[in-house]
XYZ file of C-alpha atoms in Angstrom:
314
model
C 41.887 3.198 -13.861
C 44.895 2.956 -14.611
C 47.925 4.959 -12.864
C 50.619 7.568 -14.169
C 53.003 4.574 -14.974
C 50.229 2.245 -17.125
C 49.380 5.825 -18.842
C 52.781 6.401 -20.001
C 53.014 3.338 -21.329
C 50.107 3.491 -23.407
C 51.165 6.708 -24.726
C 54.402 5.308 -25.314
C 52.756 2.026 -26.945
C 50.253 4.662 -29.151
C 52.129 6.265 -30.886
C 54.920 3.856 -31.609
C 52.263 2.397 -32.620
C 50.669 4.617 -34.854
C 53.804 4.911 -37.060
C 55.095 2.262 -37.547
C 53.663 -0.826 -39.206
C 51.463 -2.204 -35.632
C 48.504 0.815 -35.750
C 49.033 2.179 -38.958
C 49.167 -1.152 -41.007
C 45.844 -2.882 -39.217
C 44.074 -0.009 -39.830
C 44.994 0.240 -43.523
C 43.781 -3.674 -43.358
C 40.815 -2.936 -41.906
C 39.375 -0.194 -44.162
C 40.968 -0.723 -46.838
C 42.617 2.992 -47.847
C 45.726 4.294 -48.780
C 46.883 7.536 -48.850
C 47.370 9.874 -51.846
C 48.734 12.732 -50.639
C 49.152 16.081 -52.685
C 52.511 16.699 -55.011
C 54.473 17.756 -52.194
C 55.261 21.075 -55.069
C 51.471 20.816 -54.881
C 49.812 23.740 -52.126
C 46.536 20.884 -50.192
C 43.209 22.008 -51.244
C 43.022 22.263 -47.509
C 44.507 21.025 -44.303
C 43.261 18.656 -42.209
C 43.010 18.947 -37.895
C 41.979 16.492 -35.285
C 39.039 17.255 -32.987
C 39.451 16.225 -29.491
C 36.122 13.607 -28.899
C 37.894 11.812 -31.740
C 39.885 10.661 -28.942
C 36.952 10.724 -25.819
C 37.344 7.467 -24.508
C 40.738 6.977 -24.087
C 40.145 10.567 -22.369
C 37.921 9.187 -20.404
C 39.746 5.942 -19.570
C 42.685 7.697 -18.167
C 44.477 6.268 -21.026
C 45.471 10.558 -22.320
C 44.979 13.583 -21.296
C 44.191 16.694 -23.100
C 47.360 18.343 -22.085
C 49.173 14.886 -24.037
C 46.294 16.274 -27.829
C 49.728 18.075 -29.095
C 51.699 15.465 -28.994
C 48.997 12.774 -30.341
C 47.996 14.477 -33.165
C 51.299 15.631 -34.013
C 53.879 12.046 -33.155
C 50.834 9.486 -34.140
C 49.004 11.146 -37.078
C 50.974 13.880 -38.497
C 48.739 16.381 -37.574
C 49.762 20.662 -36.509
C 45.966 21.961 -35.443
C 44.067 20.203 -32.938
C 39.921 21.888 -31.754
C 39.542 20.633 -27.957
C 36.770 19.669 -25.860
C 36.341 21.504 -23.016
C 34.105 18.808 -21.476
C 37.983 16.440 -21.676
C 40.111 19.356 -19.866
C 40.803 17.500 -16.171
C 41.391 21.282 -14.501
C 40.750 24.328 -16.712
C 43.035 26.452 -14.593
C 45.520 29.056 -16.464
C 48.794 26.279 -15.496
C 46.908 23.985 -16.789
C 45.964 26.212 -20.625
C 49.493 27.407 -19.719
C 50.899 24.079 -19.712
C 48.848 23.606 -23.200
C 49.542 26.069 -24.881
C 53.335 25.496 -24.509
C 52.797 21.827 -24.992
C 50.897 22.592 -28.423
C 54.126 25.265 -29.099
C 57.165 22.784 -28.541
C 55.455 20.325 -30.991
C 54.237 23.533 -33.689
C 50.191 22.301 -33.218
C 47.868 25.108 -33.542
C 44.825 24.850 -30.822
C 41.987 25.830 -33.540
C 39.357 25.993 -31.551
C 37.311 24.487 -28.399
C 34.357 22.862 -28.140
C 32.396 24.443 -26.219
C 29.733 21.424 -24.684
C 27.341 21.616 -21.072
C 27.416 25.433 -20.147
C 23.720 26.396 -20.663
C 21.422 26.268 -23.505
C 21.941 29.459 -25.133
C 18.342 29.727 -26.719
C 16.054 29.165 -23.004
C 13.056 30.499 -23.175
C 14.149 32.213 -19.519
C 16.156 34.961 -20.349
C 18.258 34.802 -16.459
C 19.012 31.167 -18.108
C 19.920 32.442 -21.091
C 22.081 34.768 -20.266
C 23.510 32.724 -17.495
C 24.426 30.402 -20.229
C 26.110 32.953 -22.415
C 28.559 34.312 -18.865
C 29.645 30.381 -18.454
C 30.888 30.759 -22.517
C 32.957 34.262 -21.445
C 35.539 31.599 -19.746
C 35.736 29.277 -22.676
C 36.163 32.847 -24.990
C 39.061 33.294 -23.054
C 40.498 30.467 -23.004
C 40.250 30.555 -26.611
C 43.013 33.963 -27.413
C 45.429 32.805 -23.973
C 45.342 29.457 -26.684
C 45.381 31.146 -30.182
C 42.299 29.962 -31.190
C 40.378 31.651 -33.695
C 36.947 30.643 -32.183
C 35.105 28.520 -30.356
C 32.566 26.147 -31.049
C 29.389 26.500 -29.467
C 25.850 24.524 -28.783
C 22.310 26.538 -30.379
C 20.286 24.301 -27.210
C 16.627 25.629 -25.153
C 13.652 24.377 -27.830
C 10.754 24.056 -26.457
C 10.227 20.309 -27.647
C 6.585 21.001 -27.243
C 6.316 23.401 -30.123
C 9.700 23.589 -31.352
C 7.956 21.828 -35.078
C 5.228 25.067 -34.882
C 5.872 28.603 -36.872
C 5.299 30.917 -33.647
C 8.082 28.042 -32.351
C 10.894 28.137 -33.645
C 10.022 32.168 -34.432
C 10.809 32.141 -30.735
C 14.248 30.158 -30.526
C 15.819 31.948 -33.365
C 14.681 35.346 -31.795
C 15.919 33.720 -28.834
C 18.688 32.422 -29.505
C 20.003 35.202 -32.323
C 19.749 37.596 -28.577
C 22.588 35.281 -27.119
C 24.785 34.372 -30.004
C 24.998 38.312 -30.515
C 25.808 39.085 -26.479
C 28.026 36.648 -26.676
C 29.884 37.498 -29.970
C 30.195 41.538 -28.800
C 32.126 39.744 -25.447
C 34.321 36.983 -28.033
C 34.854 40.065 -30.347
C 37.160 41.671 -27.364
C 39.996 39.149 -27.938
C 38.837 37.972 -32.084
C 37.405 35.114 -31.419
C 34.669 33.591 -33.786
C 31.313 32.206 -32.026
C 30.639 29.299 -33.836
C 27.251 26.849 -33.772
C 27.528 23.492 -35.210
C 24.790 20.913 -36.816
C 24.351 19.095 -32.882
C 21.180 18.081 -32.823
C 17.547 19.374 -32.402
C 16.521 22.728 -34.439
C 20.533 23.777 -34.765
C 20.408 19.896 -36.926
C 17.354 22.055 -39.212
C 19.942 23.952 -41.962
C 16.456 26.452 -42.171
C 16.548 27.282 -38.700
C 20.258 27.752 -38.556
C 20.356 30.335 -42.163
C 17.326 32.496 -40.222
C 19.225 32.454 -37.158
C 22.518 33.813 -39.466
C 21.280 35.708 -40.985
C 19.181 37.343 -37.486
C 22.835 38.072 -36.466
C 24.986 39.169 -38.813
C 27.813 39.271 -36.363
C 31.697 38.170 -38.827
C 32.273 36.817 -36.132
C 29.789 34.620 -36.331
C 29.668 31.339 -38.153
C 28.354 27.491 -38.835
C 30.906 24.655 -37.888
C 28.904 22.471 -40.250
C 29.452 18.873 -39.443
C 28.846 15.341 -42.089
C 26.898 13.595 -39.424
C 24.334 14.735 -36.489
C 20.960 15.087 -38.709
C 17.977 13.147 -37.616
C 17.409 9.958 -39.445
C 15.276 11.209 -42.624
C 16.613 14.694 -43.425
C 19.068 14.740 -46.541
C 22.137 16.048 -44.333
C 24.194 16.901 -48.003
C 21.607 19.317 -48.229
C 22.310 20.476 -44.767
C 25.555 20.581 -46.108
C 24.957 22.912 -48.578
C 23.391 25.306 -46.884
C 25.203 26.165 -43.583
C 28.580 25.596 -45.881
C 28.212 29.859 -46.573
C 28.499 31.160 -43.134
C 31.583 28.009 -42.447
C 35.051 29.388 -40.165
C 35.315 25.244 -39.791
C 34.093 22.343 -41.435
C 33.512 18.679 -39.297
C 34.918 14.943 -40.853
C 32.658 12.684 -39.139
C 32.566 8.768 -39.274
C 32.116 5.873 -38.070
C 32.235 3.266 -40.252
C 34.765 1.952 -43.117
C 34.182 -0.418 -45.684
C 36.542 -2.732 -47.209
C 38.122 0.223 -50.051
C 38.518 3.071 -46.911
C 35.014 4.478 -47.862
C 33.083 5.684 -45.188
C 29.680 3.481 -45.177
C 27.697 5.980 -44.594
C 28.221 8.995 -45.983
C 29.232 9.393 -48.880
C 32.353 11.784 -49.041
C 32.871 12.336 -52.862
C 29.346 14.221 -52.988
C 29.657 15.429 -48.802
C 33.583 17.066 -50.018
C 31.983 18.169 -53.658
C 30.306 20.303 -51.556
C 32.497 22.060 -49.869
C 35.333 21.961 -51.652
C 33.533 23.265 -55.198
C 30.438 24.461 -54.462
C 32.570 26.049 -50.957
C 35.436 27.034 -51.986
C 36.268 26.066 -48.367
C 39.785 25.735 -47.969
C 40.879 25.824 -44.214
C 41.431 22.726 -41.451
C 38.156 19.892 -41.682
C 38.573 17.896 -38.534
C 39.010 15.020 -37.804
C 36.398 13.473 -36.242
C 35.798 9.545 -35.727
C 33.291 8.220 -33.432
C 32.794 4.777 -34.214
C 33.337 1.364 -32.294
C 34.127 -1.520 -35.215
C 38.252 0.673 -35.198
C 39.697 2.029 -32.317
C 40.070 5.429 -31.587
C 43.520 5.462 -33.161
C 42.708 2.893 -35.920
C 39.736 5.683 -37.634
C 41.069 8.629 -37.145
C 43.913 7.053 -39.667
C 41.098 5.795 -41.391
C 39.743 9.038 -42.226
C 42.822 10.739 -42.388
C 43.670 8.760 -45.183
C 39.802 9.249 -46.191
C 40.354 13.010 -46.316
C 43.533 12.922 -47.602
C 42.252 11.692 -51.229
C 40.481 14.923 -51.401
C 43.669 16.963 -50.902
C 44.714 17.228 -54.660
C 41.505 17.827 -56.911
C-alpha cells in the first residue's frame, strides 16, 4: 500500500498525464478514438459524468481517494459531474461528507447521485431483513441530500433463486420489492431525493421484471438507471434498455474494451445511443463506467469519453 507521499505523486502524475500528451495520447492511440465535441455555439444533446466505479481499482489500491474524485473528474477529464460509490467512501462521517462537498464546490463539480451497494436485499423474503435494508439506505439518502444529489442508486436483490423463474416466485419478488421501494421513496421524498434501480444482476437484469416493479410503485421519485452492460448472455441488451428508458433518471454507459476505431467491442453504441437519445428522448447526464482491463482505468475513461462525445452533437 502506498504512503501519502507516494499517493500524492501518483495523483500529480495522473492529472498531468491525463491532460497532457502522455496519458491522453496513449489512450487515443490504443483505441483510435478522436474527439468530436459539438460546436461551441450548440448545446450538446446530453452531458457526461464520471461514475466512481471507473476508478475502483485505484481507490482500493489507495492510489486515489473518493475525496480526490471531483479534482480528477474536472482536471483529468474535463467533466463537471460525478457519481461516487458508497463502498469507496473511506469513512462516511459528517466531516468526510462536508469535505467531499467542499472539494466538489471548489472544482465546480456536481455530485449527481450515490451508487449504493452492500446495504441489504430490499426484496428479501423475510420482512425484517427488508425493513433493515430500507433503514440502512436512510443514511445514504441523507448524505445524498447534503451533497446536493438528485438520487441514490440502489440494488433490487433478494430473489429466491430456486423459484425465481416461476410466475409465482417472480410475483412474490415484485411485491416484496415494491413494498420496500415505497417505504424508501417516502423517506427520500422529504429530502427531494430519487430512488433509482440499476439492472445489476439477478431479476433486476430482467427488464420485464423491472418494469413490473416500476409500475407497482408508481411514485414520482422512483425510476431506473439503465446500464448498457449487466445483462445475462443471450438476453437482448438493446431491448432491455428500450424497456427501462421510460423510467430513466440517469443512464450508465458501460465499456469494457475497444476496437481499433475506438468503438466498444461488444456493445453497438450507435444502436444503444439511438435508443437512449432518439427513442427515449433522454437529455440528462450519461455516466462513464469503464470496467475493462485491457486499458488502464484512466485510459479506459478517456476512451469511453471520446466514444460518448461522438453522439453529443446529434
